[in-house]
Structure formats: structure tokens, C-alpha cells
mmCIF file of C-alpha atoms in Angstrom:
data_model
loop_
_atom_site.group_PDB
_atom_site.id
_atom_site.type_symbol
_atom_site.label_atom_id
_atom_site.label_comp_id
_atom_site.label_asym_id
_atom_site.label_seq_id
_atom_site.Cartn_x
_atom_site.Cartn_y
_atom_site.Cartn_z
ATOM 1 C CA UNK A 1031 -94.523 -4.170 61.954
ATOM 2 C CA UNK A 1032 -91.691 -3.016 59.413
ATOM 3 C CA UNK A 1033 -93.747 -4.380 55.789
ATOM 4 C CA UNK A 1034 -91.550 -5.704 52.938
ATOM 5 C CA UNK A 1035 -92.342 -4.066 49.632
ATOM 6 C CA UNK A 1036 -92.080 -5.782 46.391
ATOM 7 C CA UNK A 1037 -91.602 -3.635 43.589
ATOM 8 C CA UNK A 1038 -93.484 -4.603 39.721
ATOM 9 C CA UNK A 1039 -91.686 -2.230 37.233
ATOM 10 C CA UNK A 1040 -88.845 -0.020 37.692
ATOM 11 C CA UNK A 1041 -88.721 2.900 36.058
ATOM 12 C CA UNK A 1042 -89.539 6.535 36.740
ATOM 13 C CA UNK A 1043 -92.722 6.354 39.287
ATOM 14 C CA UNK A 1044 -91.112 2.916 40.620
ATOM 15 C CA UNK A 1045 -88.114 4.306 41.643
ATOM 16 C CA UNK A 1046 -89.539 8.115 42.824
ATOM 17 C CA UNK A 1047 -92.135 4.964 45.151
ATOM 18 C CA UNK A 1048 -88.621 3.189 45.748
ATOM 19 C CA UNK A 1049 -86.969 6.132 47.130
ATOM 20 C CA UNK A 1050 -90.077 6.784 48.457
ATOM 21 C CA UNK A 1051 -91.255 4.353 50.947
ATOM 22 C CA UNK A 1052 -87.337 3.915 51.625
ATOM 23 C CA UNK A 1053 -86.455 7.142 53.015
ATOM 24 C CA UNK A 1054 -89.335 9.387 53.615
ATOM 25 C CA UNK A 1055 -91.761 6.774 55.005
ATOM 26 C CA UNK A 1056 -91.253 4.718 58.743
ATOM 27 C CA UNK A 1057 -92.694 1.335 58.908
ATOM 28 C CA UNK A 1058 -91.177 0.035 54.753
ATOM 29 C CA UNK A 1059 -88.481 -1.143 53.374
ATOM 30 C CA UNK A 1060 -88.175 -2.725 49.641
ATOM 31 C CA UNK A 1061 -86.681 -6.105 49.508
ATOM 32 C CA UNK A 1062 -87.055 -7.196 46.259
ATOM 33 C CA UNK A 1063 -87.967 -5.662 42.638
ATOM 34 C CA UNK A 1064 -88.509 -6.558 39.031
ATOM 35 C CA UNK A 1065 -88.424 -4.942 35.371
ATOM 36 C CA UNK A 1066 -88.884 -6.019 31.850
ATOM 37 C CA UNK A 1067 -85.337 -4.453 31.575
ATOM 38 C CA UNK A 1068 -83.686 -6.487 33.819
ATOM 39 C CA UNK A 1069 -80.894 -3.174 34.198
ATOM 40 C CA UNK A 1070 -83.040 -0.823 35.340
ATOM 41 C CA UNK A 1071 -84.584 -3.119 37.845
ATOM 42 C CA UNK A 1072 -81.024 -3.796 38.989
ATOM 43 C CA UNK A 1073 -80.671 0.069 38.881
ATOM 44 C CA UNK A 1074 -83.625 0.664 40.773
ATOM 45 C CA UNK A 1075 -83.065 -2.281 43.822
ATOM 46 C CA UNK A 1076 -79.076 -1.604 44.438
ATOM 47 C CA UNK A 1077 -79.329 1.807 46.757
ATOM 48 C CA UNK A 1078 -81.536 -0.113 49.305
ATOM 49 C CA UNK A 1079 -80.019 -3.779 49.054
ATOM 50 C CA UNK A 1080 -83.156 -5.257 47.612
ATOM 51 C CA UNK A 1081 -82.655 -8.976 45.445
ATOM 52 C CA UNK A 1082 -83.555 -8.484 41.867
ATOM 53 C CA UNK A 1083 -85.915 -10.907 41.039
ATOM 54 C CA UNK A 1084 -86.995 -12.533 37.289
ATOM 55 C CA UNK A 1085 -90.540 -11.734 36.931
ATOM 56 C CA UNK A 1086 -93.569 -10.075 38.739
ATOM 57 C CA UNK A 1087 -94.900 -13.470 39.844
ATOM 58 C CA UNK A 1088 -91.525 -14.050 41.551
ATOM 59 C CA UNK A 1089 -92.355 -10.738 43.853
ATOM 60 C CA UNK A 1090 -95.773 -11.489 44.685
ATOM 61 C CA UNK A 1091 -94.638 -14.884 45.545
ATOM 62 C CA UNK A 1092 -91.524 -13.889 48.250
ATOM 63 C CA UNK A 1093 -91.549 -15.200 51.065
ATOM 64 C CA UNK A 1094 -89.650 -11.418 51.959
ATOM 65 C CA UNK A 1095 -92.822 -9.685 50.399
ATOM 66 C CA UNK A 1096 -95.420 -8.708 52.382
ATOM 67 C CA UNK A 1097 -97.374 -6.370 49.764
ATOM 68 C CA UNK A 1098 -96.978 -5.458 46.317
ATOM 69 C CA UNK A 1099 -96.461 -2.723 44.535
ATOM 70 C CA UNK A 1100 -97.697 -2.205 41.077
ATOM 71 C CA UNK A 1101 -96.136 0.350 39.227
ATOM 72 C CA UNK A 1102 -95.536 -1.709 35.848
ATOM 73 C CA UNK A 1103 -97.152 -0.414 32.112
ATOM 74 C CA UNK A 1104 -100.934 -0.139 32.638
ATOM 75 C CA UNK A 1105 -102.101 -3.173 30.330
ATOM 76 C CA UNK A 1106 -99.693 -5.487 32.586
ATOM 77 C CA UNK A 1107 -101.764 -3.775 36.417
ATOM 78 C CA UNK A 1108 -104.773 -6.720 35.855
ATOM 79 C CA UNK A 1109 -102.201 -10.041 35.856
ATOM 80 C CA UNK A 1110 -100.375 -8.788 38.704
ATOM 81 C CA UNK A 1111 -103.544 -7.873 41.026
ATOM 82 C CA UNK A 1112 -104.920 -10.803 40.908
ATOM 83 C CA UNK A 1113 -101.478 -12.705 40.935
ATOM 84 C CA UNK A 1114 -101.672 -10.374 44.253
ATOM 85 C CA UNK A 1115 -104.965 -11.570 45.586
ATOM 86 C CA UNK A 1116 -104.589 -14.598 45.308
ATOM 87 C CA UNK A 1117 -101.544 -15.188 46.822
ATOM 88 C CA UNK A 1118 -103.639 -12.665 49.570
ATOM 89 C CA UNK A 1119 -101.225 -10.238 49.962
ATOM 90 C CA UNK A 1120 -102.406 -6.340 49.827
ATOM 91 C CA UNK A 1121 -101.255 -4.775 47.153
ATOM 92 C CA UNK A 1122 -101.257 -0.662 45.134
ATOM 93 C CA UNK A 1123 -101.445 -0.607 41.802
ATOM 94 C CA UNK A 1124 -100.431 3.014 40.384
ATOM 95 C CA UNK A 1125 -103.089 4.068 38.331
ATOM 96 C CA UNK A 1126 -105.181 2.946 35.823
ATOM 97 C CA UNK A 1127 -105.758 -0.498 38.016
ATOM 98 C CA UNK A 1128 -106.866 -2.182 34.505
ATOM 99 C CA UNK A 1129 -107.173 -1.281 30.817
ATOM 100 C CA UNK A 1130 -111.007 -2.148 30.922
ATOM 101 C CA UNK A 1131 -114.256 -2.919 32.323
ATOM 102 C CA UNK A 1132 -113.835 -6.403 32.104
ATOM 103 C CA UNK A 1133 -110.308 -6.898 33.436
ATOM 104 C CA UNK A 1134 -111.461 -4.504 37.003
ATOM 105 C CA UNK A 1135 -113.934 -6.758 36.796
ATOM 106 C CA UNK A 1136 -112.155 -9.732 37.880
ATOM 107 C CA UNK A 1137 -110.661 -8.469 39.889
ATOM 108 C CA UNK A 1138 -112.949 -7.146 42.227
ATOM 109 C CA UNK A 1139 -114.570 -10.520 41.241
ATOM 110 C CA UNK A 1140 -111.469 -12.155 43.513
ATOM 111 C CA UNK A 1141 -111.903 -9.038 45.602
ATOM 112 C CA UNK A 1142 -115.044 -10.111 46.746
ATOM 113 C CA UNK A 1143 -114.571 -14.062 46.852
ATOM 114 C CA UNK A 1144 -111.595 -13.463 48.842
ATOM 115 C CA UNK A 1145 -113.843 -12.008 51.576
ATOM 116 C CA UNK A 1146 -111.245 -8.348 52.166
ATOM 117 C CA UNK A 1147 -110.150 -5.805 50.898
ATOM 118 C CA UNK A 1148 -106.772 -6.260 49.331
ATOM 119 C CA UNK A 1149 -105.943 -3.468 46.329
ATOM 120 C CA UNK A 1150 -105.757 0.031 46.541
ATOM 121 C CA UNK A 1151 -105.220 2.193 44.321
ATOM 122 C CA UNK A 1152 -103.117 5.349 43.120
ATOM 123 C CA UNK A 1153 -105.449 8.347 42.825
ATOM 124 C CA UNK A 1154 -103.626 10.545 45.218
ATOM 125 C CA UNK A 1155 -105.545 13.896 44.899
ATOM 126 C CA UNK A 1156 -107.507 12.669 48.032
ATOM 127 C CA UNK A 1157 -104.720 12.810 49.841
ATOM 128 C CA UNK A 1158 -103.836 16.306 48.659
ATOM 129 C CA UNK A 1159 -104.337 18.637 52.125
ATOM 130 C CA UNK A 1160 -106.217 21.077 49.797
ATOM 131 C CA UNK A 1161 -108.939 18.376 48.260
ATOM 132 C CA UNK A 1162 -109.250 17.175 52.122
ATOM 133 C CA UNK A 1163 -110.140 19.972 53.259
ATOM 134 C CA UNK A 1164 -112.491 20.904 50.563
ATOM 135 C CA UNK A 1165 -114.537 16.967 51.563
ATOM 136 C CA UNK A 1166 -114.289 18.185 54.881
ATOM 137 C CA UNK A 1167 -116.120 21.692 54.253
ATOM 138 C CA UNK A 1168 -119.192 19.983 51.444
ATOM 139 C CA UNK A 1169 -119.393 17.397 54.010
ATOM 140 C CA UNK A 1170 -119.992 19.045 56.856
ATOM 141 C CA UNK A 1171 -123.012 20.645 55.539
ATOM 142 C CA UNK A 1172 -121.821 24.407 55.210
ATOM 143 C CA UNK A 1173 -122.195 25.091 52.030
ATOM 144 C CA UNK A 1174 -125.412 23.017 51.288
ATOM 145 C CA UNK A 1175 -125.770 20.621 49.062
ATOM 146 C CA UNK A 1176 -123.066 20.526 45.806
ATOM 147 C CA UNK A 1177 -124.845 21.999 42.802
ATOM 148 C CA UNK A 1178 -122.281 22.716 40.526
ATOM 149 C CA UNK A 1179 -118.637 21.798 40.401
ATOM 150 C CA UNK A 1180 -116.101 24.153 37.816
ATOM 151 C CA UNK A 1181 -112.417 22.352 36.906
ATOM 152 C CA UNK A 1182 -109.805 23.270 35.327
ATOM 153 C CA UNK A 1183 -106.707 20.677 34.179
ATOM 154 C CA UNK A 1184 -103.676 22.659 32.802
ATOM 155 C CA UNK A 1185 -100.834 21.448 31.639
ATOM 156 C CA UNK A 1186 -97.877 23.433 30.184
ATOM 157 C CA UNK A 1187 -97.005 21.271 26.939
ATOM 158 C CA UNK A 1188 -97.431 17.281 26.231
ATOM 159 C CA UNK A 1189 -95.167 16.288 23.888
ATOM 160 C CA UNK A 1190 -96.163 14.412 20.577
ATOM 161 C CA UNK A 1191 -96.762 10.701 21.702
ATOM 162 C CA UNK A 1192 -100.013 12.778 23.734
ATOM 163 C CA UNK A 1193 -103.364 11.931 21.827
ATOM 164 C CA UNK A 1194 -106.575 13.155 21.870
ATOM 165 C CA UNK A 1195 -107.927 10.390 24.184
ATOM 166 C CA UNK A 1196 -105.371 10.505 27.167
ATOM 167 C CA UNK A 1197 -107.175 14.444 27.804
ATOM 168 C CA UNK A 1198 -109.182 11.559 29.380
ATOM 169 C CA UNK A 1199 -107.766 8.680 30.428
ATOM 170 C CA UNK A 1200 -104.614 9.795 31.974
ATOM 171 C CA UNK A 1201 -105.161 13.639 32.922
ATOM 172 C CA UNK A 1202 -108.819 13.995 33.832
ATOM 173 C CA UNK A 1203 -108.604 11.010 35.199
ATOM 174 C CA UNK A 1204 -107.875 12.629 38.943
ATOM 175 C CA UNK A 1205 -110.524 14.452 38.388
ATOM 176 C CA UNK A 1206 -113.099 11.560 37.791
ATOM 177 C CA UNK A 1207 -112.071 9.464 41.024
ATOM 178 C CA UNK A 1208 -111.471 12.596 43.418
ATOM 179 C CA UNK A 1209 -114.963 13.950 42.583
ATOM 180 C CA UNK A 1210 -116.817 11.329 43.056
ATOM 181 C CA UNK A 1211 -114.622 10.964 46.429
ATOM 182 C CA UNK A 1212 -115.479 14.745 47.345
ATOM 183 C CA UNK A 1213 -119.275 14.205 46.387
ATOM 184 C CA UNK A 1214 -119.554 10.831 47.697
ATOM 185 C CA UNK A 1215 -121.719 10.797 44.290
ATOM 186 C CA UNK A 1216 -121.759 8.460 40.799
ATOM 187 C CA UNK A 1217 -120.820 9.814 37.695
ATOM 188 C CA UNK A 1218 -123.706 8.587 35.542
ATOM 189 C CA UNK A 1219 -122.895 10.093 32.225
ATOM 190 C CA UNK A 1220 -119.887 12.921 30.068
ATOM 191 C CA UNK A 1221 -120.096 14.579 27.138
ATOM 192 C CA UNK A 1222 -117.203 17.158 25.207
ATOM 193 C CA UNK A 1223 -117.347 19.874 23.826
ATOM 194 C CA UNK A 1224 -114.032 20.622 21.515
ATOM 195 C CA UNK A 1225 -113.753 24.820 21.220
ATOM 196 C CA UNK A 1226 -110.735 26.007 19.434
ATOM 197 C CA UNK A 1227 -108.283 24.991 19.408
ATOM 198 C CA UNK A 1228 -104.559 26.554 20.275
ATOM 199 C CA UNK A 1229 -102.205 26.993 17.697
ATOM 200 C CA UNK A 1230 -99.500 25.814 20.278
ATOM 201 C CA UNK A 1231 -100.820 21.906 20.420
ATOM 202 C CA UNK A 1232 -99.268 18.914 17.720
ATOM 203 C CA UNK A 1233 -101.720 18.860 15.211
ATOM 204 C CA UNK A 1234 -103.442 15.916 15.585
ATOM 205 C CA UNK A 1235 -104.504 16.628 19.068
ATOM 206 C CA UNK A 1236 -107.915 18.626 20.255
ATOM 207 C CA UNK A 1237 -107.168 20.603 22.829
ATOM 208 C CA UNK A 1238 -108.311 22.382 24.812
ATOM 209 C CA UNK A 1239 -111.330 19.801 25.763
ATOM 210 C CA UNK A 1240 -114.502 20.883 27.936
ATOM 211 C CA UNK A 1241 -115.749 17.803 29.959
ATOM 212 C CA UNK A 1242 -119.385 18.089 30.908
ATOM 213 C CA UNK A 1243 -120.173 15.825 33.428
ATOM 214 C CA UNK A 1244 -123.599 14.479 35.802
ATOM 215 C CA UNK A 1245 -123.643 13.048 39.154
ATOM 216 C CA UNK A 1246 -126.598 10.413 40.256
ATOM 217 C CA UNK A 1247 -127.817 13.184 42.434
ATOM 218 C CA UNK A 1248 -127.536 15.523 39.491
ATOM 219 C CA UNK A 1249 -124.547 17.679 40.079
ATOM 220 C CA UNK A 1250 -123.606 19.343 37.115
ATOM 221 C CA UNK A 1251 -119.610 18.752 36.819
ATOM 222 C CA UNK A 1252 -117.564 21.331 34.121
ATOM 223 C CA UNK A 1253 -113.484 20.173 33.698
ATOM 224 C CA UNK A 1254 -111.702 21.905 31.280
ATOM 225 C CA UNK A 1255 -108.322 20.177 30.158
ATOM 226 C CA UNK A 1256 -105.780 22.714 28.531
ATOM 227 C CA UNK A 1257 -102.428 19.974 27.545
ATOM 228 C CA UNK A 1258 -100.870 22.954 26.525
ATOM 229 C CA UNK A 1259 -101.154 25.687 28.052
ATOM 230 C CA UNK A 1260 -98.407 27.048 28.175
ATOM 231 C CA UNK A 1261 -97.760 29.365 31.757
ATOM 232 C CA UNK A 1262 -97.884 26.414 34.417
ATOM 233 C CA UNK A 1263 -99.328 23.275 35.489
ATOM 234 C CA UNK A 1264 -102.168 25.002 36.997
ATOM 235 C CA UNK A 1265 -105.226 23.137 38.708
ATOM 236 C CA UNK A 1266 -108.570 24.512 40.059
ATOM 237 C CA UNK A 1267 -111.432 23.180 41.838
ATOM 238 C CA UNK A 1268 -114.917 25.062 42.784
ATOM 239 C CA UNK A 1269 -118.238 23.141 44.648
ATOM 240 C CA UNK A 1270 -120.925 25.418 44.360
ATOM 241 C CA UNK A 1271 -123.183 24.544 46.885
ATOM 242 C CA UNK A 1272 -127.192 26.262 47.646
ATOM 243 C CA UNK A 1273 -125.689 27.968 50.314
ATOM 244 C CA UNK A 1274 -121.934 28.536 49.835
ATOM 245 C CA UNK A 1275 -119.241 27.588 48.334
ATOM 246 C CA UNK A 1276 -115.843 25.594 47.773
ATOM 247 C CA UNK A 1277 -112.421 26.675 46.252
ATOM 248 C CA UNK A 1278 -109.247 25.072 45.984
ATOM 249 C CA UNK A 1279 -106.285 26.713 47.069
ATOM 250 C CA UNK A 1280 -103.598 27.491 45.036
ATOM 251 C CA UNK A 1281 -99.878 25.220 46.729
ATOM 252 C CA UNK A 1282 -98.632 28.122 48.802
ATOM 253 C CA UNK A 1283 -96.029 30.554 47.065
ATOM 254 C CA UNK A 1284 -94.478 33.942 48.434
ATOM 255 C CA UNK A 1285 -95.646 37.103 46.884
ATOM 256 C CA UNK A 1286 -92.859 39.775 45.226
ATOM 257 C CA UNK A 1287 -93.764 43.429 44.785
ATOM 258 C CA UNK A 1288 -91.249 45.094 42.152
ATOM 259 C CA UNK A 1289 -90.998 47.171 39.341
ATOM 260 C CA UNK A 1290 -94.965 47.898 40.319
ATOM 261 C CA UNK A 1291 -95.784 44.575 39.937
ATOM 262 C CA UNK A 1292 -96.864 42.077 42.404
ATOM 263 C CA UNK A 1293 -96.103 38.234 41.454
ATOM 264 C CA UNK A 1294 -96.104 34.899 42.916
ATOM 265 C CA UNK A 1295 -94.703 31.417 40.794
ATOM 266 C CA UNK A 1296 -96.805 29.083 39.079
ATOM 267 C CA UNK A 1297 -95.402 25.315 39.202
ATOM 268 C CA UNK A 1298 -94.558 23.964 36.087
ATOM 269 C CA UNK A 1299 -95.362 19.853 36.634
ATOM 270 C CA UNK A 1300 -97.265 17.528 38.695
ATOM 271 C CA UNK A 1301 -94.753 16.086 40.828
ATOM 272 C CA UNK A 1302 -94.017 19.745 43.012
ATOM 273 C CA UNK A 1303 -97.461 19.790 42.681
ATOM 274 C CA UNK A 1304 -98.698 16.749 45.060
ATOM 275 C CA UNK A 1305 -95.664 15.450 45.848
ATOM 276 C CA UNK A 1306 -96.464 15.389 49.904
ATOM 277 C CA UNK A 1307 -100.286 14.837 48.507
ATOM 278 C CA UNK A 1308 -98.025 10.993 47.935
ATOM 279 C CA UNK A 1309 -95.950 11.229 50.512
ATOM 280 C CA UNK A 1310 -100.099 10.837 53.105
ATOM 281 C CA UNK A 1311 -100.814 8.465 50.069
ATOM 282 C CA UNK A 1312 -97.990 5.618 50.903
ATOM 283 C CA UNK A 1313 -97.655 6.044 54.293
ATOM 284 C CA UNK A 1314 -101.268 6.304 55.645
ATOM 285 C CA UNK A 1315 -100.975 2.998 52.963
ATOM 286 C CA UNK A 1316 -98.038 1.421 54.835
ATOM 287 C CA UNK A 1317 -99.458 2.410 58.196
ATOM 288 C CA UNK A 1318 -102.683 0.691 57.662
ATOM 289 C CA UNK A 1319 -100.899 -2.787 56.835
ATOM 290 C CA UNK A 1320 -98.566 -2.242 59.724
ATOM 291 C CA UNK A 1321 -101.325 -2.290 62.059
ATOM 292 C CA UNK A 1322 -102.701 -5.346 60.517
ATOM 293 C CA UNK A 1323 -106.245 -3.294 59.220
ATOM 294 C CA UNK A 1324 -107.652 -3.046 55.326
ATOM 295 C CA UNK A 1325 -106.321 -0.511 52.786
ATOM 296 C CA UNK A 1326 -108.375 2.742 53.095
ATOM 297 C CA UNK A 1327 -107.514 4.651 50.403
ATOM 298 C CA UNK A 1328 -108.651 4.627 46.508
ATOM 299 C CA UNK A 1329 -110.477 0.663 46.628
ATOM 300 C CA UNK A 1330 -110.930 -2.231 43.226
ATOM 301 C CA UNK A 1331 -114.194 -0.612 42.676
ATOM 302 C CA UNK A 1332 -113.210 3.416 43.016
ATOM 303 C CA UNK A 1333 -110.411 1.716 39.761
ATOM 304 C CA UNK A 1334 -113.237 0.485 37.868
ATOM 305 C CA UNK A 1335 -115.723 2.845 37.933
ATOM 306 C CA UNK A 1336 -112.466 5.634 37.069
ATOM 307 C CA UNK A 1337 -111.928 3.608 33.758
ATOM 308 C CA UNK A 1338 -115.589 3.050 32.936
ATOM 309 C CA UNK A 1339 -116.450 7.346 33.451
ATOM 310 C CA UNK A 1340 -113.200 7.484 31.338
ATOM 311 C CA UNK A 1341 -113.802 5.409 28.080
ATOM 312 C CA UNK A 1342 -117.275 6.830 28.057
ATOM 313 C CA UNK A 1343 -115.194 9.890 27.930
ATOM 314 C CA UNK A 1344 -113.997 9.046 25.316
ATOM 315 C CA UNK A 1345 -116.704 7.701 23.278
ATOM 316 C CA UNK A 1346 -118.445 11.074 23.862
ATOM 317 C CA UNK A 1347 -115.189 12.937 22.623
ATOM 318 C CA UNK A 1348 -115.525 10.332 19.294
ATOM 319 C CA UNK A 1349 -118.952 10.156 18.852
ATOM 320 C CA UNK A 1350 -120.214 13.594 20.149
ATOM 321 C CA UNK A 1351 -123.336 12.515 21.872
ATOM 322 C CA UNK A 1352 -123.829 12.223 26.051
ATOM 323 C CA UNK A 1353 -123.098 8.349 26.956
ATOM 324 C CA UNK A 1354 -124.149 7.723 30.293
ATOM 325 C CA UNK A 1355 -121.503 5.457 32.270
ATOM 326 C CA UNK A 1356 -123.418 2.166 32.621
ATOM 327 C CA UNK A 1357 -121.456 1.247 36.319
ATOM 328 C CA UNK A 1358 -122.622 -2.636 37.501
ATOM 329 C CA UNK A 1359 -123.884 -2.139 41.068
ATOM 330 C CA UNK A 1360 -121.727 -1.792 43.784
ATOM 331 C CA UNK A 1361 -120.703 -5.041 46.033
ATOM 332 C CA UNK A 1362 -121.420 -4.786 49.300
ATOM 333 C CA UNK A 1363 -117.556 -5.107 50.252
ATOM 334 C CA UNK A 1364 -117.396 -1.529 48.542
ATOM 335 C CA UNK A 1365 -119.540 0.127 50.289
ATOM 336 C CA UNK A 1366 -122.567 -0.751 47.905
ATOM 337 C CA UNK A 1367 -125.815 -3.420 48.109
ATOM 338 C CA UNK A 1368 -125.573 -5.523 45.608
#
């Protein structure tokens, strides 16, 4: 079965996923594209022979669309996801699922009423080989019960439009999701400590930030977010357990010796670091749909949790307090008891 995909949003990430579905993933075909900029939609659609439709509603309703990919502006996500659920069509939504907890809950309520999962959220780190190896080690019990997790998320630079709140909402959100998954545990509180700021930042920005999380089982997480580190794109994660530790490997890179030094390359952007994870994410999503199965990746509940936890982290930054996340009870559709 070829899964016919309609794409809502033809910006950079939308075009990249269209390329991925066309050139890298088997079993998928992009049949319809829309964007607020019609010329941009036409530019994305032409190389793959897709139709250009006037809006998201038209894409979702199209007879030649089996599944929907939402890569539009974040505040529009909830509308498109809700329309896809109403149409009974699987929908892959790049993060955020929605920009407010209220809209996330509307999606959860709609999907629960539908009775089976249709929604997958684009948290690609769960598909990274290194993180998957860490998950296997933790789940096997080889390091005992996890006690502490140390993380870092570093970017070389960010544009002037990047705000202090975006350190949580756009950057740390990936750690929030992958750590909940790695630990099979929920984050119950957030705190933010701001050390001396780097002189390399724009004046309005608090950078770096140290985010401190506590889980329901008492695991303590510290996350350094440093988005003007200058030297490269550097993702670190180490889980310390009762009997050992497991550390995320750095991307493979050759070691070069010369002039009395040994050097290795540090990546400079997230695209190169996680390109394989993106490919695996879409490969598994399409395979599930082709088999008639529900999506198995990050769910609407995971999207809701990420939105709530990152909002609490922003509140912690602005207030200087430890902020409880206060997540609603998890519905049974997502493995809960509510």
C-alpha cells in the first residue's frame, strides 16, 4: 500500500519532509500541498507532482489524501489536527502539538472520543540510534534505578529574534520529551537558574540557562541550555543509576592527528545531527499506516505534556520559583488510568 500524504505548510521543514517522503522513504507519495503563501506551495508541490490546494481543510478533505502532515506555523496546529481527527485521518504534527494546554486537551478529548490513536507528534529524538541504545540500557536494569540525569543542549548561535522563553519552548522541549520517554517517568516540577550570561548573546537574552526538573519517581534532571556556545551544535545526556551510568555517544567522526594534536569534528547544526532520526521517524510512521496500525510514536498526550512542562519552565524562569507542572490525569488511550 502506498500512503498518500497531504502536507499543510511548505516552509523549510515542510519542504524537507516532502523530499524525505519522496526520495528517502518507500511506501509514501505526497499528493497535495498547501501553504499560506500559494507560490511557496506551488514550488514545493511541482517537483513531486502534487496538487496545490487552497487551505488545510481542503487538504484534509481530499479523496487522494490518506494521511496528513502538519508543518505550518505553530498556532495553526491545533485547528489542523482537530480537523484531521474529525475526518478520521492519521495526522503527523511537527512540534508543538498546540501552543496552549487547552488546545492540546481539546485534541486529546477528540482523539479519545474517536477511540483509537490518529495523532503522532514530531519529537524525532526518540528515533536517534544513540538515544534508543540508552533506552535499552535503562529498561534492561543494567545501571539499576535511575537517580540523576545530566544534559546539555548547545547551539553555536541564535538570531536576535530568539527570546529567553524560547530556551524552554523551542530548545529544551526536545529534552523534555526524550527524558520522559527514556525514564518512563513524568516531570512534576521545573526550576531555572541563570548563571553569568555570555557576552556573545544579544542583550535581551538570558543565556545560558540551567533547567532543573524533578520526576514523579524522584529522579533529578539538570539541563544546560546554552544557545550561543560558539563552537558547535552539541547534545549531551548521561543517566546515572544505582549500579552504573549510560551516556549518549557523540556522533561518529574520524580522528585526525597532525601538528602535535588529535582533532575530531563537531557538528554545527541540528539538521546534520538528527537527519537519520528524521528518516527513521517517517519510515516507521509510514510503515505503521501502511499496515493499518495506529501510530506508535509520540502521542497527543506527549505533545500535551511537553506544552505544559515547557510553559511551567518559562514561568519558573520569569518568577524564580520552583513551578509544579500539574498535568491532568493520563487517559487510558495513552496508557493511563483516567
